[in-house]
């Protein structure tokens, strides 16, 4: 049967309709559950009507034509036609269909669509109506699940959500088959899905309820049981007989399961007949046997009612059990589409009726009807290994509360006995027979569901502006190994450009001056930061793309690729976890929010009121240079024996500090967010903030006085440097600059270390007193708080802003190593020197005497790079020394430098634990300000 495909021009509007009409996911889930319940209920009614019509014709015709001729003939032709349709159009419809649904819900890639639903409906009508000893309730599960899978394809969703839709269809199908909505939900949860999540359970209940209502209104009672004249009873003396009934049901149910598997193996290994021939042969056998039995046996529903009303004798019940036992095994082993629910109920009622007759002869208390009903649940449980469903399904059919206790006793005993004989349900054995192993442990699936996009995304994203020209975009691709770039405007994602877009632009003969926004892909496919990795992987596969932008609102916060997902799965599977006890999550007790208008966020943890103004002023300079928002954080520590969310804390001082920070930052027209967190552990609270607020860079104060073995900077800073995925900037202030309104002169002492230096000076153009009066100040002059420049439109005095600290930083020493393009310190330098009145930058390159003198071309290029961005004096120096830290200390003291800016990667800093802590040695050995920049991972 050909698939019906939806044209591309109609698929996109369907997404728009979906997003506009059902903005909330729960609303869409409820709508889809209602639709699945309605369609599954209609399919169940159609199946019941078709089987009933064909079966009635067969029974009625058998009174006109000899039964020993008609019944085998109908079974023969019906079996041949059924087998041909299954083999030709939908091999997935062979058998009960429940194992197929169970495998699909377990993650096996099996078809569940409209083709399967239609084929299952027609072939079940033919098979069951032709007289094969099978039921119609089991196929309704596969029909409902297939219709749900079809609806899931019409409205594309993630694999997890489609799995929930299939579960809804299975529940609605079973509910429509038995008119038992509760049993439909419980069977899916207990046997098929093993999932009781809120969304799954809620939508399954809705679909099951609607399916049962539609079936009840249009199709009437499912089992046609008329038990109003027969009152059930239960006495304590009967418990031993119910236990015996449970034991017999468990043993015979396990034997029934073994018989079906053995017959399947016999057909596969010995007979090796085609499917139509096997089904036709089963139809002849069933028709021939039933033809020589009483007329009651020709209608399964009538036989079941006959047994349950207590009118049958013990011999009739025995014959019914034996006949159904073997005929059902033959029919099921042939591969004919049909269920095992109805035969199980017939066999259970016959077995229970026999035990009830024995009890009546011994005790004379209970009614055989009660035992027949309890036997139905017990044998059903022994086959399906779903005791709760067994109890509920019989209760919903009879609506008799007195049956609950007998049902529970028999079902539980039958379940325990059957599990002792052979573990696993019949459906699990059928899957194993077909080579499908379903395990309860789903590590990979749990990984994809537990982790979110912001857990594994890359926070440092190479982006392009929409105002770049075609030629500039081509150059960006030629310089990078990436095959695509997000396109941003003011930090907001507006499109994406890939190599395919460039190829299409070339085919359109666009000029080199064409802007990127003319040929980029607008409204790109993206994911939210809290979307699960399962959703991310689905979108990557569904749209056949290699990368997905991660957004918060419209702001780009990261990018995620297939490699990122593979990496995190590998980490999870290898069992990499953090050792030691984990503190409880921190708790936000106070926060303020500003508009999200920046290109990123800079986090500033505040703890020391003395250094906070200078730190905030430096943060403002960086944020203004990068167009970042500022996030100010204050952390209150509570003991480990107190929960952060339940601890009573005083926030007066913390709020006062944050309010001061808010005044300072807002004076520079920068958006600022503030928050106070209660936590057990400072570094973990900082890391939680970085993750939750999608921080791009963090600026922290650093004392520079740690010497803990195995540590670089100490517990807090060391943890942040090791685990934070964003850029980390550490500042160790010079003590003399922190002394407010007190001028300290450098007492530079030369240690006498020998080193050789070669330097040259690059004087910027148009930097003199005439052209720039603000910079016409002697390099030897020192700015005091009284002579500081105040920020524009500022009513806050200079000392509060910390400008006395920043403007005292005139001479900057910047060591570089390797490519200047990758140097994080150089990229940050323009923002750092912005507050200096007359900055002077010295770039230095340190090499050991045993190593050949490095190429100075890289040093010159770095100087030119800085010169294009900063208007100040730039000196480049090459130094030969045995120790990098000693050379830097000597340079800083000899040249009276005010600040040293060190850059390093995460890997480089971790190596320093073994090879020596250069930043700590520099901070200890000189009295100037030390700024360390660790690039983002």
Coordinates of N, CA and C in Angstrom, one line a residue, residues 312-447:
X312 N -23.8 -24.5 32.2 CA -23.0 -25.6 31.7 C -22.7 -26.6 32.8
X313 N -22.5 -27.8 32.3 CA -22.1 -28.9 33.2 C -20.5 -28.9 33.3
X314 N -20.0 -29.7 34.3 CA -18.6 -29.8 34.4 C -18.0 -30.4 33.1
X315 N -18.6 -31.4 32.5 CA -18.1 -32.0 31.3 C -18.0 -30.9 30.2
X316 N -19.0 -30.1 30.0 CA -19.1 -29.1 29.0 C -17.9 -28.1 29.2
X317 N -17.7 -27.7 30.5 CA -16.6 -26.8 30.8 C -15.3 -27.4 30.5
X318 N -15.1 -28.7 30.8 CA -13.9 -29.4 30.5 C -13.6 -29.4 29.0
X319 N -14.7 -29.7 28.2 CA -14.5 -29.8 26.7 C -14.2 -28.4 26.2
X320 N -14.8 -27.4 26.7 CA -14.6 -26.0 26.3 C -13.2 -25.6 26.5
X321 N -12.7 -26.0 27.7 CA -11.3 -25.6 28.1 C -10.3 -26.3 27.1
X322 N -10.4 -27.6 27.0 CA -9.5 -28.4 26.2 C -9.5 -27.9 24.7
X323 N -10.8 -27.7 24.2 CA -10.9 -27.3 22.8 C -10.2 -26.0 22.5
X324 N -10.6 -25.0 23.4 CA -10.0 -23.7 23.2 C -8.5 -23.7 23.5
X325 N -8.0 -24.5 24.4 CA -6.6 -24.5 24.7 C -5.8 -24.9 23.5
X326 N -6.2 -26.0 22.8 CA -5.4 -26.4 21.6 C -5.7 -25.7 20.4
X327 N -7.0 -25.3 20.2 CA -7.3 -24.6 18.9 C -6.7 -23.2 19.0
X328 N -6.6 -22.6 20.1 CA -6.0 -21.2 20.2 C -4.5 -21.3 19.9
X329 N -3.9 -22.4 20.5 CA -2.5 -22.6 20.2 C -2.2 -22.7 18.7
X330 N -3.0 -23.5 18.0 CA -2.9 -23.8 16.6 C -3.1 -22.5 15.8
X331 N -4.2 -21.7 16.2 CA -4.5 -20.5 15.5 C -3.4 -19.5 15.7
X332 N -2.9 -19.3 16.9 CA -1.9 -18.3 17.2 C -0.6 -18.6 16.5
X333 N -0.2 -19.9 16.5 CA 1.0 -20.4 15.9 C 1.0 -20.2 14.4
X334 N -0.2 -20.2 13.8 CA -0.2 -20.0 12.3 C 0.2 -18.6 11.8
X335 N 0.1 -17.7 12.8 CA 0.4 -16.3 12.4 C -0.8 -15.5 12.0
X336 N -2.0 -16.0 12.2 CA -3.2 -15.3 11.8 C -3.4 -14.1 12.7
X337 N -3.9 -13.0 12.2 CA -4.1 -11.8 13.0 C -5.3 -12.1 13.9
X338 N -5.1 -12.0 15.2 CA -6.1 -12.2 16.1 C -5.5 -12.1 17.5
X339 N -6.4 -11.8 18.5 CA -5.9 -11.7 19.9 C -6.0 -12.9 20.7
X340 N -5.4 -12.8 21.9 CA -5.5 -13.9 22.9 C -6.2 -13.5 24.1
X341 N -6.7 -12.3 24.2 CA -7.5 -11.9 25.3 C -8.8 -12.7 25.5
X342 N -9.6 -12.7 24.4 CA -10.9 -13.4 24.5 C -10.7 -14.9 24.7
X343 N -9.8 -15.6 24.0 CA -9.6 -17.1 24.3 C -9.2 -17.3 25.8
X344 N -8.3 -16.4 26.3 CA -7.9 -16.5 27.7 C -9.1 -16.4 28.6
X345 N -10.0 -15.5 28.4 CA -11.1 -15.3 29.2 C -12.1 -16.5 29.2
X346 N -12.2 -17.1 28.0 CA -13.1 -18.3 27.8 C -12.5 -19.5 28.6
X347 N -11.1 -19.7 28.4 CA -10.5 -20.8 29.1 C -10.5 -20.5 30.6
X348 N -10.3 -19.3 31.1 CA -10.4 -19.0 32.5 C -11.7 -19.2 33.1
X349 N -12.8 -18.8 32.3 CA -14.1 -19.0 32.9 C -14.5 -20.5 32.9
X350 N -14.0 -21.3 31.9 CA -14.3 -22.8 32.0 C -13.5 -23.4 33.2
X351 N -12.3 -23.0 33.4 CA -11.5 -23.5 34.5 C -12.1 -23.1 35.8
X352 N -12.5 -21.9 36.0 CA -13.1 -21.4 37.2 C -14.5 -22.1 37.4
X353 N -15.2 -22.3 36.4 CA -16.5 -23.0 36.5 C -16.3 -24.4 37.0
X354 N -15.3 -25.1 36.6 CA -15.1 -26.5 37.1 C -14.7 -26.5 38.5
X355 N -13.8 -25.5 38.9 CA -13.4 -25.5 40.3 C -14.6 -25.1 41.2
X356 N -15.5 -24.2 40.7 CA -16.7 -23.8 41.4 C -17.7 -24.9 41.6
X357 N -17.8 -25.8 40.6 CA -18.6 -27.0 40.8 C -18.1 -27.9 41.9
X358 N -16.8 -28.1 41.9 CA -16.2 -29.0 42.9 C -16.4 -28.3 44.3
X359 N -16.2 -27.0 44.4 CA -16.5 -26.3 45.7 C -17.9 -26.5 46.1
X360 N -18.8 -26.4 45.2 CA -20.2 -26.5 45.5 C -20.5 -27.9 46.1
X361 N -19.9 -28.9 45.5 CA -20.1 -30.3 46.0 C -19.5 -30.5 47.4
X362 N -18.4 -29.8 47.7 CA -17.7 -30.0 48.9 C -18.3 -29.1 50.0
X363 N -18.4 -27.8 49.8 CA -18.8 -26.9 50.8 C -20.3 -26.5 50.6
X364 N -20.7 -26.3 49.4 CA -22.0 -25.9 49.1 C -22.3 -24.5 49.5
X365 N -21.3 -23.6 49.4 CA -21.4 -22.2 49.8 C -21.5 -21.3 48.6
X366 N -20.4 -21.2 47.8 CA -20.2 -20.3 46.8 C -20.9 -20.7 45.5
X367 N -21.0 -19.7 44.6 CA -21.6 -20.0 43.3 C -20.6 -20.2 42.2
X368 N -20.8 -21.2 41.3 CA -19.8 -21.4 40.3 C -19.6 -20.2 39.4
X369 N -20.6 -19.3 39.3 CA -20.5 -18.1 38.5 C -19.3 -17.2 39.1
X370 N -19.2 -17.1 40.4 CA -18.2 -16.3 41.0 C -16.8 -16.9 40.6
X371 N -16.7 -18.2 40.7 CA -15.4 -18.9 40.3 C -15.1 -18.7 38.8
X372 N -16.1 -18.7 38.0 CA -15.9 -18.6 36.6 C -15.3 -17.2 36.3
X373 N -15.9 -16.2 37.0 CA -15.4 -14.8 36.8 C -14.0 -14.6 37.3
X374 N -13.8 -15.2 38.5 CA -12.4 -15.1 39.1 C -11.4 -15.9 38.2
X375 N -11.8 -17.0 37.6 CA -11.0 -17.7 36.7 C -10.6 -17.0 35.5
X376 N -11.5 -16.1 35.0 CA -11.2 -15.3 33.8 C -10.0 -14.4 34.1
X377 N -10.1 -13.7 35.3 CA -9.0 -12.8 35.7 C -7.7 -13.6 35.9
X378 N -7.8 -14.8 36.5 CA -6.6 -15.5 36.9 C -5.9 -16.0 35.6
X379 N -6.6 -16.6 34.7 CA -5.9 -17.1 33.5 C -5.4 -16.0 32.6
X380 N -6.2 -14.9 32.5 CA -5.7 -13.7 31.8 C -4.4 -13.2 32.4
X381 N -4.3 -13.2 33.7 CA -3.1 -12.7 34.4 C -1.9 -13.7 34.1
X382 N -2.2 -15.0 34.1 CA -1.1 -16.0 33.9 C -0.5 -15.8 32.5
X383 N -1.3 -15.4 31.5 CA -0.8 -15.2 30.2 C -0.1 -13.9 30.0
X384 N -0.8 -12.8 30.5 CA -0.2 -11.5 30.2 C 0.7 -11.0 31.3
X385 N 0.7 -11.6 32.5 CA 1.5 -11.2 33.6 C 1.2 -9.8 34.0
X386 N -0.1 -9.5 34.0 CA -0.5 -8.1 34.4 C -1.6 -8.3 35.4
X387 N -1.3 -8.5 36.7 CA -2.3 -8.8 37.7 C -3.3 -7.7 37.9
X388 N -2.8 -6.4 37.9 CA -3.7 -5.3 38.2 C -4.7 -5.1 37.1
X389 N -4.2 -5.3 35.8 CA -5.1 -5.2 34.7 C -6.1 -6.3 34.7
X390 N -5.7 -7.5 35.1 CA -6.6 -8.6 35.2 C -7.8 -8.4 36.1
X391 N -7.5 -7.8 37.3 CA -8.5 -7.6 38.3 C -9.4 -6.5 37.8
X392 N -8.9 -5.4 37.3 CA -9.7 -4.2 36.9 C -10.5 -4.6 35.7
X393 N -10.0 -5.3 34.7 CA -10.8 -5.6 33.5 C -12.1 -6.4 33.8
X394 N -11.9 -7.4 34.6 CA -13.1 -8.2 35.0 C -14.1 -7.4 35.8
X395 N -13.5 -6.6 36.7 CA -14.4 -5.7 37.5 C -15.2 -4.7 36.7
X396 N -14.5 -4.1 35.7 CA -15.2 -3.1 34.8 C -16.2 -3.8 34.0
X397 N -16.0 -5.1 33.6 CA -17.0 -5.8 32.8 C -18.2 -6.1 33.6
X398 N -18.0 -6.5 34.9 CA -19.2 -7.0 35.7 C -19.7 -5.9 36.6
X399 N -18.9 -4.9 37.0 CA -19.3 -3.8 37.9 C -19.8 -4.4 39.2
X400 N -19.1 -5.4 39.7 CA -19.5 -6.1 41.0 C -18.3 -6.0 42.0
X401 N -18.6 -5.3 43.0 CA -17.5 -5.1 44.0 C -17.2 -6.4 44.8
X402 N -18.1 -7.3 44.9 CA -17.9 -8.5 45.6 C -16.9 -9.4 44.9
X403 N -16.6 -9.1 43.7 CA -15.6 -9.9 42.9 C -14.2 -9.5 43.2
X404 N -14.0 -8.3 43.7 CA -12.6 -7.8 43.8 C -11.7 -8.7 44.6
X405 N -12.1 -9.1 45.8 CA -11.3 -10.0 46.6 C -11.0 -11.3 46.0
X406 N -12.0 -12.1 45.5 CA -11.7 -13.3 44.8 C -10.7 -13.1 43.6
X407 N -11.0 -12.0 42.9 CA -10.1 -11.7 41.7 C -8.7 -11.5 42.2
X408 N -8.5 -10.7 43.2 CA -7.2 -10.4 43.7 C -6.4 -11.7 44.2
X409 N -7.1 -12.5 44.9 CA -6.5 -13.8 45.4 C -6.1 -14.6 44.2
X410 N -7.0 -14.9 43.3 CA -6.7 -15.8 42.2 C -5.6 -15.2 41.2
X411 N -5.7 -13.9 41.0 CA -4.8 -13.3 40.0 C -3.3 -13.2 40.6
X412 N -3.2 -12.9 41.9 CA -1.9 -12.8 42.5 C -1.3 -14.2 42.5
X413 N -2.0 -15.2 42.9 CA -1.5 -16.6 43.0 C -1.1 -17.1 41.6
X414 N -2.0 -16.8 40.6 CA -1.7 -17.2 39.3 C -0.4 -16.6 38.8
X415 N -0.3 -15.3 39.1 CA 0.9 -14.6 38.6 C 2.2 -15.2 39.2
X416 N 2.2 -15.4 40.5 CA 3.4 -16.0 41.2 C 3.7 -17.4 40.7
X417 N 2.7 -18.2 40.5 CA 2.9 -19.6 40.0 C 3.5 -19.5 38.6
X418 N 2.9 -18.7 37.7 CA 3.3 -18.6 36.3 C 4.7 -18.1 36.2
X419 N 5.1 -17.1 37.1 CA 6.4 -16.6 37.1 C 7.4 -17.6 37.6
X420 N 7.0 -18.4 38.5 CA 7.9 -19.5 39.0 C 8.2 -20.5 37.9
X421 N 7.1 -20.8 37.1 CA 7.3 -21.8 36.0 C 8.2 -21.2 34.9
X422 N 7.9 -20.0 34.5 CA 8.6 -19.4 33.4 C 8.4 -17.9 33.5
X423 N 9.5 -17.2 33.7 CA 9.4 -15.7 33.9 C 9.1 -15.0 32.6
X424 N 8.3 -14.0 32.6 CA 8.0 -13.1 31.5 C 6.7 -13.5 30.9
X425 N 6.0 -12.5 30.3 CA 4.7 -12.7 29.7 C 4.8 -13.4 28.3
X426 N 3.7 -13.7 27.8 CA 3.6 -14.3 26.5 C 4.2 -13.4 25.4
X427 N 3.9 -12.1 25.6 CA 4.3 -11.1 24.6 C 5.8 -10.9 24.6
X428 N 6.4 -11.0 25.8 CA 7.9 -11.0 25.9 C 8.5 -12.2 25.2
X429 N 7.9 -13.4 25.4 CA 8.4 -14.6 24.8 C 8.3 -14.5 23.2
X430 N 7.2 -13.9 22.7 CA 7.0 -13.8 21.3 C 8.0 -12.8 20.7
X431 N 8.4 -11.8 21.4 CA 9.4 -10.9 20.9 C 10.8 -11.6 20.9
X432 N 11.1 -12.3 22.0 CA 12.3 -13.1 22.0 C 12.4 -14.1 20.9
X433 N 11.2 -14.7 20.6 CA 11.2 -15.7 19.5 C 11.6 -15.0 18.1
X434 N 11.2 -13.8 18.0 CA 11.5 -13.0 16.8 C 12.8 -12.3 16.8
X435 N 13.6 -12.5 17.9 CA 14.9 -12.0 18.0 C 15.0 -10.6 18.5
X436 N 13.9 -10.1 19.2 CA 13.9 -8.8 19.8 C 14.0 -8.9 21.3
X437 N 15.1 -8.3 21.9 CA 15.3 -8.3 23.3 C 15.0 -6.9 23.9
X438 N 14.1 -6.8 24.8 CA 13.8 -5.5 25.4 C 14.3 -5.6 26.8
X439 N 15.1 -4.6 27.2 CA 15.6 -4.6 28.6 C 15.0 -3.4 29.3
X440 N 14.8 -3.5 30.6 CA 14.3 -2.4 31.4 C 15.2 -1.3 31.5
X441 N 16.6 -1.6 31.5 CA 17.6 -0.5 31.7 C 17.8 0.2 30.3
X442 N 17.5 1.4 30.3 CA 17.7 2.2 29.0 C 18.6 3.4 29.3
X443 N 19.9 3.1 29.4 CA 20.8 4.1 29.9 C 20.9 5.3 28.9
X444 N 20.9 4.9 27.6 CA 21.1 6.0 26.6 C 19.9 6.8 26.5
X445 N 18.7 6.2 26.6 CA 17.4 7.0 26.5 C 17.3 7.9 27.7
X446 N 17.7 7.4 29.0 CA 17.7 8.2 30.1 C 18.6 9.4 30.0
X447 N 19.8 9.1 29.4 CA 20.7 10.2 29.2 C 20.1 11.3 28.4

